[in-house]
């Protein structure tokens, strides 16, 4: 795609990200994943920031995808990611993060071994609707993606 990208230097982190993304791929292709998010938590386990990728895959395209159009759209989408750093704040080193997927419907555990990689989460939610910061949206059939950041509302109770 002729695009410079950043990647994690630590092999275990790189493997975690790779396995999470490729573990979601079969579910994304089937249109089962509504959103994927990278969620950052404070030391009390409360989310402080979410990078949300909202996904829509048009299943009727099958293998009739025009690679050039999709590649152009993905390139502009990924370039926007690299300049969105100014929209975030520096988080303390003791905060943690995880990759979470929000499914439209739950996959059958017996139908696919990929399901075993994903477990239900008890991620705490905010009491108030979050503040949304749109980053980029892309619509290039068969894939539509929206990226936005969620932060707790200013009226969100503090722990």
Short mmCIF file of N, CA and C in Angstrom, two decimals:
data_model
loop_
_atom_site.label_atom_id
_atom_site.label_comp_id
_atom_site.label_asym_id
_atom_site.label_seq_id
_atom_site.Cartn_x
_atom_site.Cartn_y
_atom_site.Cartn_z
N UNK A 1 0.83 -1.19 0.00
CA UNK A 1 0.00 0.00 0.00
C UNK A 1 0.87 1.25 0.00
N UNK A 2 2.19 1.09 0.11
CA UNK A 2 3.12 2.22 0.09
C UNK A 2 2.80 3.26 1.15
N UNK A 3 2.67 2.80 2.38
CA UNK A 3 2.34 3.69 3.48
C UNK A 3 3.22 3.33 4.66
N UNK A 4 3.87 4.33 5.23
CA UNK A 4 4.70 4.10 6.41
C UNK A 4 3.78 3.95 7.60
N UNK A 5 3.98 2.88 8.37
CA UNK A 5 3.15 2.64 9.55
C UNK A 5 4.06 2.43 10.75
N UNK A 6 3.50 2.67 11.92
CA UNK A 6 4.21 2.43 13.17
C UNK A 6 3.89 1.00 13.62
N UNK A 7 4.82 0.38 14.29
CA UNK A 7 4.54 -0.93 14.85
C UNK A 7 5.26 -1.06 16.18
N UNK A 8 4.72 -1.90 17.01
CA UNK A 8 5.29 -2.11 18.34
C UNK A 8 6.66 -2.78 18.22
N UNK A 9 7.59 -2.35 19.04
CA UNK A 9 8.93 -2.95 19.03
C UNK A 9 8.98 -4.23 19.85
N UNK A 10 8.22 -4.29 20.94
CA UNK A 10 8.27 -5.44 21.82
C UNK A 10 7.56 -6.63 21.17
N UNK A 11 8.25 -7.77 21.02
CA UNK A 11 7.67 -8.90 20.30
C UNK A 11 6.36 -9.42 20.90
N UNK A 12 6.24 -9.45 22.23
CA UNK A 12 5.00 -9.95 22.84
C UNK A 12 3.84 -9.00 22.58
N UNK A 13 4.09 -7.70 22.62
CA UNK A 13 3.04 -6.73 22.32
C UNK A 13 2.63 -6.85 20.86
N UNK A 14 3.60 -6.96 19.99
CA UNK A 14 3.33 -7.12 18.56
C UNK A 14 2.49 -8.38 18.31
N UNK A 15 2.84 -9.48 18.99
CA UNK A 15 2.08 -10.73 18.84
C UNK A 15 0.65 -10.59 19.36
N UNK A 16 0.49 -9.88 20.49
CA UNK A 16 -0.85 -9.68 21.05
C UNK A 16 -1.74 -8.90 20.07
N UNK A 17 -1.21 -7.81 19.55
CA UNK A 17 -1.98 -6.99 18.60
C UNK A 17 -2.31 -7.80 17.35
N UNK A 18 -1.33 -8.50 16.83
CA UNK A 18 -1.53 -9.32 15.63
C UNK A 18 -2.60 -10.39 15.86
N UNK A 19 -2.50 -11.10 16.98
CA UNK A 19 -3.47 -12.17 17.23
C UNK A 19 -4.87 -11.61 17.47
N UNK A 20 -4.97 -10.45 18.11
CA UNK A 20 -6.29 -9.84 18.33
C UNK A 20 -6.93 -9.43 17.01
N UNK A 21 -6.17 -8.76 16.17
CA UNK A 21 -6.71 -8.29 14.89
C UNK A 21 -7.06 -9.46 13.99
N UNK A 22 -6.15 -10.41 13.86
CA UNK A 22 -6.44 -11.55 12.98
C UNK A 22 -7.47 -12.49 13.59
N UNK A 23 -7.60 -12.49 14.92
CA UNK A 23 -8.65 -13.27 15.56
C UNK A 23 -10.04 -12.71 15.28
N UNK A 24 -10.10 -11.41 15.05
CA UNK A 24 -11.39 -10.77 14.73
C UNK A 24 -11.76 -10.89 13.26
N UNK A 25 -10.77 -11.09 12.41
CA UNK A 25 -11.00 -11.07 10.97
C UNK A 25 -12.15 -11.96 10.49
N UNK A 26 -12.26 -13.23 10.91
CA UNK A 26 -13.37 -14.04 10.43
C UNK A 26 -14.74 -13.47 10.82
N UNK A 27 -14.80 -12.84 12.00
CA UNK A 27 -16.07 -12.28 12.47
C UNK A 27 -16.40 -10.98 11.74
N UNK A 28 -15.37 -10.20 11.42
CA UNK A 28 -15.58 -8.97 10.64
C UNK A 28 -16.05 -9.33 9.24
N UNK A 29 -15.42 -10.34 8.64
CA UNK A 29 -15.81 -10.76 7.30
C UNK A 29 -17.25 -11.24 7.24
N UNK A 30 -17.73 -11.83 8.31
CA UNK A 30 -19.12 -12.30 8.37
C UNK A 30 -20.10 -11.21 8.79
N UNK A 31 -19.59 -10.00 9.09
CA UNK A 31 -20.44 -8.90 9.49
C UNK A 31 -20.94 -9.01 10.92
N UNK A 32 -20.27 -9.79 11.76
CA UNK A 32 -20.71 -9.99 13.14
C UNK A 32 -20.20 -8.92 14.10
N UNK A 33 -19.12 -8.23 13.72
CA UNK A 33 -18.52 -7.23 14.62
C UNK A 33 -19.06 -5.86 14.28
N UNK A 34 -19.64 -5.20 15.27
CA UNK A 34 -20.15 -3.84 15.08
C UNK A 34 -19.05 -2.81 15.31
N UNK A 35 -18.28 -3.02 16.40
CA UNK A 35 -17.22 -2.08 16.75
C UNK A 35 -16.05 -2.84 17.36
N UNK A 36 -14.86 -2.31 17.15
CA UNK A 36 -13.67 -2.77 17.84
C UNK A 36 -13.08 -1.54 18.52
N UNK A 37 -12.62 -1.71 19.74
CA UNK A 37 -12.14 -0.55 20.49
C UNK A 37 -10.85 -0.88 21.22
N UNK A 38 -9.99 0.12 21.31
CA UNK A 38 -8.83 0.06 22.18
C UNK A 38 -9.21 0.94 23.36
N UNK A 39 -9.32 0.33 24.54
CA UNK A 39 -9.80 1.03 25.73
C UNK A 39 -8.64 1.18 26.71
N UNK A 40 -8.46 2.39 27.21
CA UNK A 40 -7.43 2.69 28.21
C UNK A 40 -8.11 2.85 29.57
N UNK A 41 -7.55 2.21 30.60
CA UNK A 41 -8.12 2.20 31.94
C UNK A 41 -7.17 2.85 32.94
N UNK A 42 -7.75 3.53 33.94
CA UNK A 42 -6.92 4.05 35.02
C UNK A 42 -6.63 2.91 36.00
N UNK A 43 -5.94 3.22 37.08
CA UNK A 43 -5.53 2.18 38.04
C UNK A 43 -6.72 1.56 38.77
N UNK A 44 -7.89 2.22 38.76
CA UNK A 44 -9.09 1.67 39.39
C UNK A 44 -9.91 0.83 38.41
N UNK A 45 -9.41 0.66 37.18
CA UNK A 45 -10.12 -0.13 36.18
C UNK A 45 -11.25 0.60 35.50
N UNK A 46 -11.25 1.92 35.58
CA UNK A 46 -12.30 2.74 34.95
C UNK A 46 -11.77 3.25 33.62
N UNK A 47 -12.56 3.11 32.55
CA UNK A 47 -12.11 3.60 31.24
C UNK A 47 -11.90 5.11 31.25
N UNK A 48 -10.78 5.56 30.68
CA UNK A 48 -10.51 6.99 30.58
C UNK A 48 -10.52 7.46 29.13
N UNK A 49 -10.39 6.51 28.20
CA UNK A 49 -10.35 6.86 26.79
C UNK A 49 -10.60 5.60 25.97
N UNK A 50 -11.39 5.78 24.90
CA UNK A 50 -11.66 4.65 23.99
C UNK A 50 -11.44 5.12 22.57
N UNK A 51 -10.65 4.37 21.81
CA UNK A 51 -10.55 4.57 20.37
C UNK A 51 -11.47 3.53 19.76
N UNK A 52 -12.53 3.98 19.11
CA UNK A 52 -13.56 3.08 18.61
C UNK A 52 -13.54 3.05 17.08
N UNK A 53 -13.47 1.84 16.53
CA UNK A 53 -13.58 1.62 15.09
C UNK A 53 -14.95 0.99 14.85
N UNK A 54 -15.86 1.75 14.26
CA UNK A 54 -17.18 1.23 13.94
C UNK A 54 -17.13 0.67 12.52
N UNK A 55 -17.52 -0.59 12.37
CA UNK A 55 -17.33 -1.30 11.11
C UNK A 55 -18.65 -1.71 10.47
N UNK A 56 -18.69 -1.65 9.16
CA UNK A 56 -19.81 -2.20 8.39
C UNK A 56 -19.22 -2.84 7.14
N UNK A 57 -19.54 -4.11 6.94
CA UNK A 57 -19.05 -4.85 5.78
C UNK A 57 -20.26 -5.29 4.96
N UNK A 58 -20.27 -4.89 3.70
CA UNK A 58 -21.36 -5.28 2.80
C UNK A 58 -21.06 -6.69 2.28
N UNK A 59 -21.83 -7.65 2.78
CA UNK A 59 -21.60 -9.06 2.46
C UNK A 59 -21.91 -9.41 1.00
N UNK A 60 -22.71 -8.58 0.33
CA UNK A 60 -23.14 -8.92 -1.03
C UNK A 60 -22.02 -8.77 -2.06
N UNK A 61 -20.91 -8.14 -1.69
CA UNK A 61 -19.81 -7.94 -2.64
C UNK A 61 -19.04 -9.22 -2.91
N UNK A 62 -18.95 -10.08 -1.91
CA UNK A 62 -18.18 -11.31 -2.08
C UNK A 62 -16.74 -10.99 -2.44
N UNK A 63 -16.25 -11.51 -3.55
CA UNK A 63 -14.87 -11.26 -3.97
C UNK A 63 -14.79 -10.20 -5.07
N UNK A 64 -15.89 -9.49 -5.33
CA UNK A 64 -15.91 -8.48 -6.40
C UNK A 64 -15.52 -7.10 -5.85
N UNK A 65 -14.37 -7.00 -5.24
CA UNK A 65 -13.91 -5.75 -4.64
C UNK A 65 -12.87 -5.12 -5.54
N UNK A 66 -13.02 -3.82 -5.78
CA UNK A 66 -12.02 -3.09 -6.55
C UNK A 66 -10.91 -2.65 -5.60
N UNK A 67 -9.78 -3.36 -5.68
CA UNK A 67 -8.69 -3.13 -4.75
C UNK A 67 -8.17 -1.70 -4.77
N UNK A 68 -8.10 -1.07 -5.93
CA UNK A 68 -7.54 0.28 -6.03
C UNK A 68 -8.36 1.28 -5.23
N UNK A 69 -9.68 1.22 -5.34
CA UNK A 69 -10.54 2.15 -4.59
C UNK A 69 -10.44 1.92 -3.09
N UNK A 70 -10.48 0.66 -2.69
CA UNK A 70 -10.39 0.33 -1.27
C UNK A 70 -9.02 0.72 -0.72
N UNK A 71 -7.97 0.47 -1.47
CA UNK A 71 -6.62 0.82 -1.03
C UNK A 71 -6.47 2.34 -0.85
N UNK A 72 -7.00 3.12 -1.78
CA UNK A 72 -6.91 4.57 -1.68
C UNK A 72 -7.63 5.07 -0.43
N UNK A 73 -8.82 4.54 -0.18
CA UNK A 73 -9.59 4.95 1.00
C UNK A 73 -8.90 4.54 2.29
N UNK A 74 -8.38 3.33 2.33
CA UNK A 74 -7.67 2.87 3.52
C UNK A 74 -6.40 3.69 3.77
N UNK A 75 -5.71 4.06 2.72
CA UNK A 75 -4.50 4.88 2.87
C UNK A 75 -4.83 6.21 3.54
N UNK A 76 -5.86 6.89 3.06
CA UNK A 76 -6.21 8.18 3.65
C UNK A 76 -6.70 8.01 5.09
N UNK A 77 -7.36 6.91 5.35
CA UNK A 77 -7.83 6.62 6.71
C UNK A 77 -6.65 6.43 7.65
N UNK A 78 -5.67 5.63 7.24
CA UNK A 78 -4.51 5.34 8.08
C UNK A 78 -3.62 6.57 8.27
N UNK A 79 -3.53 7.42 7.26
CA UNK A 79 -2.74 8.65 7.40
C UNK A 79 -3.34 9.54 8.47
N UNK A 80 -4.66 9.60 8.53
CA UNK A 80 -5.34 10.43 9.54
C UNK A 80 -5.03 9.93 10.95
N UNK A 81 -4.86 8.62 11.10
CA UNK A 81 -4.51 8.07 12.41
C UNK A 81 -3.19 8.64 12.92
N UNK A 82 -2.24 8.79 12.03
CA UNK A 82 -0.92 9.25 12.46
C UNK A 82 -0.91 10.70 12.92
N UNK A 83 -1.89 11.49 12.51
CA UNK A 83 -1.92 12.90 12.91
C UNK A 83 -2.98 13.18 13.99
N UNK A 84 -3.59 12.13 14.53
CA UNK A 84 -4.63 12.33 15.54
C UNK A 84 -4.08 12.36 16.96
N UNK A 85 -2.77 12.25 17.10
CA UNK A 85 -2.16 12.23 18.44
C UNK A 85 -2.48 13.50 19.24
N UNK A 86 -2.65 14.62 18.56
CA UNK A 86 -2.92 15.87 19.26
C UNK A 86 -4.29 15.88 19.93
N UNK A 87 -5.15 14.94 19.59
CA UNK A 87 -6.50 14.87 20.17
C UNK A 87 -6.53 14.07 21.46
N UNK A 88 -5.41 13.51 21.84
CA UNK A 88 -5.36 12.68 23.04
C UNK A 88 -4.45 13.33 24.08
N UNK A 89 -4.53 12.81 25.28
CA UNK A 89 -3.64 13.30 26.33
C UNK A 89 -2.66 12.19 26.70
N UNK A 90 -1.54 12.56 27.25
CA UNK A 90 -0.55 11.59 27.68
C UNK A 90 -1.09 10.91 28.94
N UNK A 91 -1.12 9.59 28.91
CA UNK A 91 -1.65 8.83 30.04
C UNK A 91 -0.50 8.34 30.93
N UNK A 92 -0.76 8.20 32.22
CA UNK A 92 0.28 7.69 33.12
C UNK A 92 0.72 6.28 32.74
N UNK A 93 1.94 5.94 33.09
CA UNK A 93 2.51 4.65 32.73
C UNK A 93 1.80 3.47 33.39
N UNK A 94 1.15 3.68 34.53
CA UNK A 94 0.52 2.55 35.22
C UNK A 94 -0.91 2.28 34.73
N UNK A 95 -1.36 3.02 33.74
CA UNK A 95 -2.66 2.72 33.14
C UNK A 95 -2.51 1.48 32.27
N UNK A 96 -3.60 0.77 32.04
CA UNK A 96 -3.55 -0.41 31.19
C UNK A 96 -4.50 -0.24 30.02
N UNK A 97 -4.44 -1.15 29.07
CA UNK A 97 -5.32 -1.07 27.91
C UNK A 97 -5.68 -2.47 27.44
N UNK A 98 -6.75 -2.52 26.66
CA UNK A 98 -7.16 -3.80 26.08
C UNK A 98 -7.88 -3.55 24.76
N UNK A 99 -7.93 -4.58 23.94
CA UNK A 99 -8.68 -4.53 22.70
C UNK A 99 -9.99 -5.26 22.95
N UNK A 100 -11.10 -4.58 22.67
CA UNK A 100 -12.43 -5.14 22.92
C UNK A 100 -13.23 -5.11 21.64
N UNK A 101 -13.99 -6.15 21.40
CA UNK A 101 -14.87 -6.21 20.23
C UNK A 101 -16.32 -6.23 20.70
N UNK A 102 -17.16 -5.49 20.01
CA UNK A 102 -18.59 -5.46 20.29
C UNK A 102 -19.29 -6.17 19.14
N UNK A 103 -19.89 -7.31 19.43
CA UNK A 103 -20.51 -8.15 18.41
C UNK A 103 -21.98 -7.80 18.23
N UNK A 104 -22.45 -7.86 17.00
CA UNK A 104 -23.88 -7.70 16.72
C UNK A 104 -24.65 -8.89 17.25
N UNK A 105 -24.06 -10.06 17.09
CA UNK A 105 -24.64 -11.29 17.64
C UNK A 105 -23.48 -12.14 18.14
N UNK A 106 -23.74 -12.90 19.17
CA UNK A 106 -22.67 -13.72 19.74
C UNK A 106 -22.41 -14.94 18.87
N UNK A 107 -21.14 -15.19 18.56
CA UNK A 107 -20.81 -16.36 17.76
C UNK A 107 -21.03 -17.65 18.55
N UNK A 108 -21.33 -18.71 17.85
CA UNK A 108 -21.52 -20.02 18.47
C UNK A 108 -20.15 -20.57 18.87
N UNK A 109 -20.01 -20.94 20.12
CA UNK A 109 -18.73 -21.46 20.62
C UNK A 109 -18.33 -22.75 19.94
N UNK A 110 -19.28 -23.58 19.64
CA UNK A 110 -18.94 -24.88 19.05
C UNK A 110 -18.67 -24.77 17.55
N UNK A 111 -19.08 -23.67 16.93
CA UNK A 111 -18.97 -23.55 15.48
C UNK A 111 -17.57 -23.18 15.01
N UNK A 112 -16.77 -22.56 15.86
CA UNK A 112 -15.51 -22.03 15.37
C UNK A 112 -14.50 -21.96 16.51
N UNK A 113 -13.28 -22.41 16.27
CA UNK A 113 -12.25 -22.34 17.30
C UNK A 113 -11.78 -20.91 17.54
N UNK A 114 -12.01 -19.99 16.58
CA UNK A 114 -11.63 -18.58 16.76
C UNK A 114 -12.39 -17.94 17.91
N UNK A 115 -13.57 -18.46 18.21
CA UNK A 115 -14.40 -17.91 19.28
C UNK A 115 -13.69 -18.04 20.62
N UNK A 116 -12.89 -19.08 20.78
CA UNK A 116 -12.21 -19.32 22.05
C UNK A 116 -11.24 -18.21 22.42
N UNK A 117 -10.77 -17.42 21.44
CA UNK A 117 -9.85 -16.32 21.71
C UNK A 117 -10.54 -15.14 22.38
N UNK A 118 -11.85 -15.07 22.28
CA UNK A 118 -12.60 -13.93 22.79
C UNK A 118 -13.45 -14.36 23.96
N UNK A 119 -13.35 -13.60 25.07
CA UNK A 119 -14.12 -13.91 26.27
C UNK A 119 -15.01 -12.73 26.61
N UNK A 120 -16.13 -12.98 27.27
CA UNK A 120 -16.97 -11.85 27.71
C UNK A 120 -16.18 -10.96 28.66
N UNK A 121 -16.47 -9.68 28.60
CA UNK A 121 -15.75 -8.73 29.45
C UNK A 121 -16.69 -8.10 30.46
N UNK A 122 -16.12 -7.66 31.54
CA UNK A 122 -16.92 -6.94 32.53
C UNK A 122 -16.43 -5.49 32.60
N UNK A 123 -16.04 -4.95 31.46
CA UNK A 123 -15.55 -3.58 31.39
C UNK A 123 -16.58 -2.62 31.96
N UNK A 124 -16.14 -1.79 32.88
CA UNK A 124 -17.05 -0.81 33.47
C UNK A 124 -17.40 0.24 32.43
N UNK A 125 -18.63 0.68 32.49
CA UNK A 125 -19.11 1.69 31.55
C UNK A 125 -19.26 3.03 32.29
N UNK A 126 -19.29 4.10 31.54
CA UNK A 126 -19.54 5.40 32.13
C UNK A 126 -21.02 5.55 32.41
N UNK A 127 -21.37 6.33 33.43
CA UNK A 127 -22.78 6.54 33.77
C UNK A 127 -23.44 7.54 32.82
N UNK A 128 -22.67 8.48 32.33
CA UNK A 128 -23.17 9.51 31.41
C UNK A 128 -22.72 9.19 29.99
N UNK A 129 -23.47 9.65 28.98
CA UNK A 129 -23.00 9.45 27.60
C UNK A 129 -21.63 10.10 27.41
N UNK A 130 -20.74 9.45 26.69
CA UNK A 130 -19.38 9.98 26.55
C UNK A 130 -19.32 11.16 25.59
N UNK A 131 -18.22 11.90 25.70
CA UNK A 131 -17.90 12.94 24.73
C UNK A 131 -17.25 12.26 23.53
N UNK A 132 -17.72 12.54 22.33
CA UNK A 132 -17.19 11.92 21.12
C UNK A 132 -16.35 12.92 20.34
N UNK A 133 -15.21 12.47 19.89
CA UNK A 133 -14.36 13.26 19.00
C UNK A 133 -14.18 12.46 17.72
N UNK A 134 -14.86 12.86 16.63
CA UNK A 134 -14.68 12.13 15.37
C UNK A 134 -13.27 12.31 14.83
N UNK A 135 -12.70 11.23 14.32
CA UNK A 135 -11.36 11.27 13.76
C UNK A 135 -11.42 11.15 12.24
N UNK A 136 -12.06 10.09 11.76
CA UNK A 136 -12.10 9.86 10.32
C UNK A 136 -13.19 8.84 10.02
N UNK A 137 -13.83 9.02 8.88
CA UNK A 137 -14.76 8.00 8.40
C UNK A 137 -14.38 7.68 6.96
N UNK A 138 -14.71 6.45 6.58
CA UNK A 138 -14.35 5.97 5.25
C UNK A 138 -15.50 5.11 4.75
N UNK A 139 -15.91 5.35 3.53
CA UNK A 139 -16.92 4.51 2.91
C UNK A 139 -16.44 4.14 1.52
N UNK A 140 -15.97 2.92 1.40
CA UNK A 140 -15.49 2.42 0.13
C UNK A 140 -15.96 0.98 0.04
N UNK A 141 -17.07 0.78 -0.64
CA UNK A 141 -17.68 -0.55 -0.65
C UNK A 141 -16.66 -1.62 -0.95
N UNK A 142 -16.67 -2.67 -0.21
CA UNK A 142 -17.67 -3.17 0.71
C UNK A 142 -17.43 -2.80 2.17
N UNK A 143 -16.46 -1.93 2.45
CA UNK A 143 -16.08 -1.63 3.83
C UNK A 143 -16.37 -0.18 4.17
N UNK A 144 -17.05 0.02 5.29
CA UNK A 144 -17.26 1.36 5.84
C UNK A 144 -16.70 1.34 7.26
N UNK A 145 -15.89 2.35 7.59
CA UNK A 145 -15.27 2.43 8.91
C UNK A 145 -15.39 3.85 9.42
N UNK A 146 -15.74 3.97 10.69
CA UNK A 146 -15.71 5.26 11.38
C UNK A 146 -14.77 5.10 12.57
N UNK A 147 -13.93 6.09 12.78
CA UNK A 147 -13.06 6.10 13.95
C UNK A 147 -13.37 7.33 14.76
N UNK A 148 -13.58 7.12 16.04
CA UNK A 148 -13.79 8.25 16.95
C UNK A 148 -13.22 7.90 18.31
N UNK A 149 -12.97 8.96 19.09
CA UNK A 149 -12.47 8.79 20.45
C UNK A 149 -13.61 9.12 21.41
N UNK A 150 -13.75 8.30 22.43
CA UNK A 150 -14.72 8.57 23.49
C UNK A 150 -13.96 8.93 24.76
N UNK A 151 -14.42 10.00 25.41
CA UNK A 151 -13.90 10.40 26.71
C UNK A 151 -15.08 10.50 27.67
N UNK A 152 -14.85 10.35 28.98
CA UNK A 152 -15.96 10.50 29.91
C UNK A 152 -16.54 11.91 29.84
N UNK A 153 -17.82 12.01 30.04
CA UNK A 153 -18.50 13.30 30.09
C UNK A 153 -17.92 14.14 31.23
N UNK A 154 -17.97 15.45 31.08
CA UNK A 154 -17.48 16.33 32.13
C UNK A 154 -18.31 16.17 33.41
N UNK A 155 -19.56 15.72 33.26
CA UNK A 155 -20.43 15.53 34.43
C UNK A 155 -20.33 14.11 34.99
N UNK A 156 -19.42 13.30 34.44
CA UNK A 156 -19.25 11.93 34.93
C UNK A 156 -18.74 11.95 36.36
N UNK A 157 -19.40 11.19 37.26
CA UNK A 157 -18.94 11.15 38.65
C UNK A 157 -17.51 10.63 38.74
N UNK A 158 -16.72 11.23 39.60
CA UNK A 158 -15.33 10.79 39.80
C UNK A 158 -15.32 9.69 40.85
N UNK A 159 -14.42 8.70 40.69
CA UNK A 159 -14.39 7.58 41.66
C UNK A 159 -13.91 8.02 43.02
#
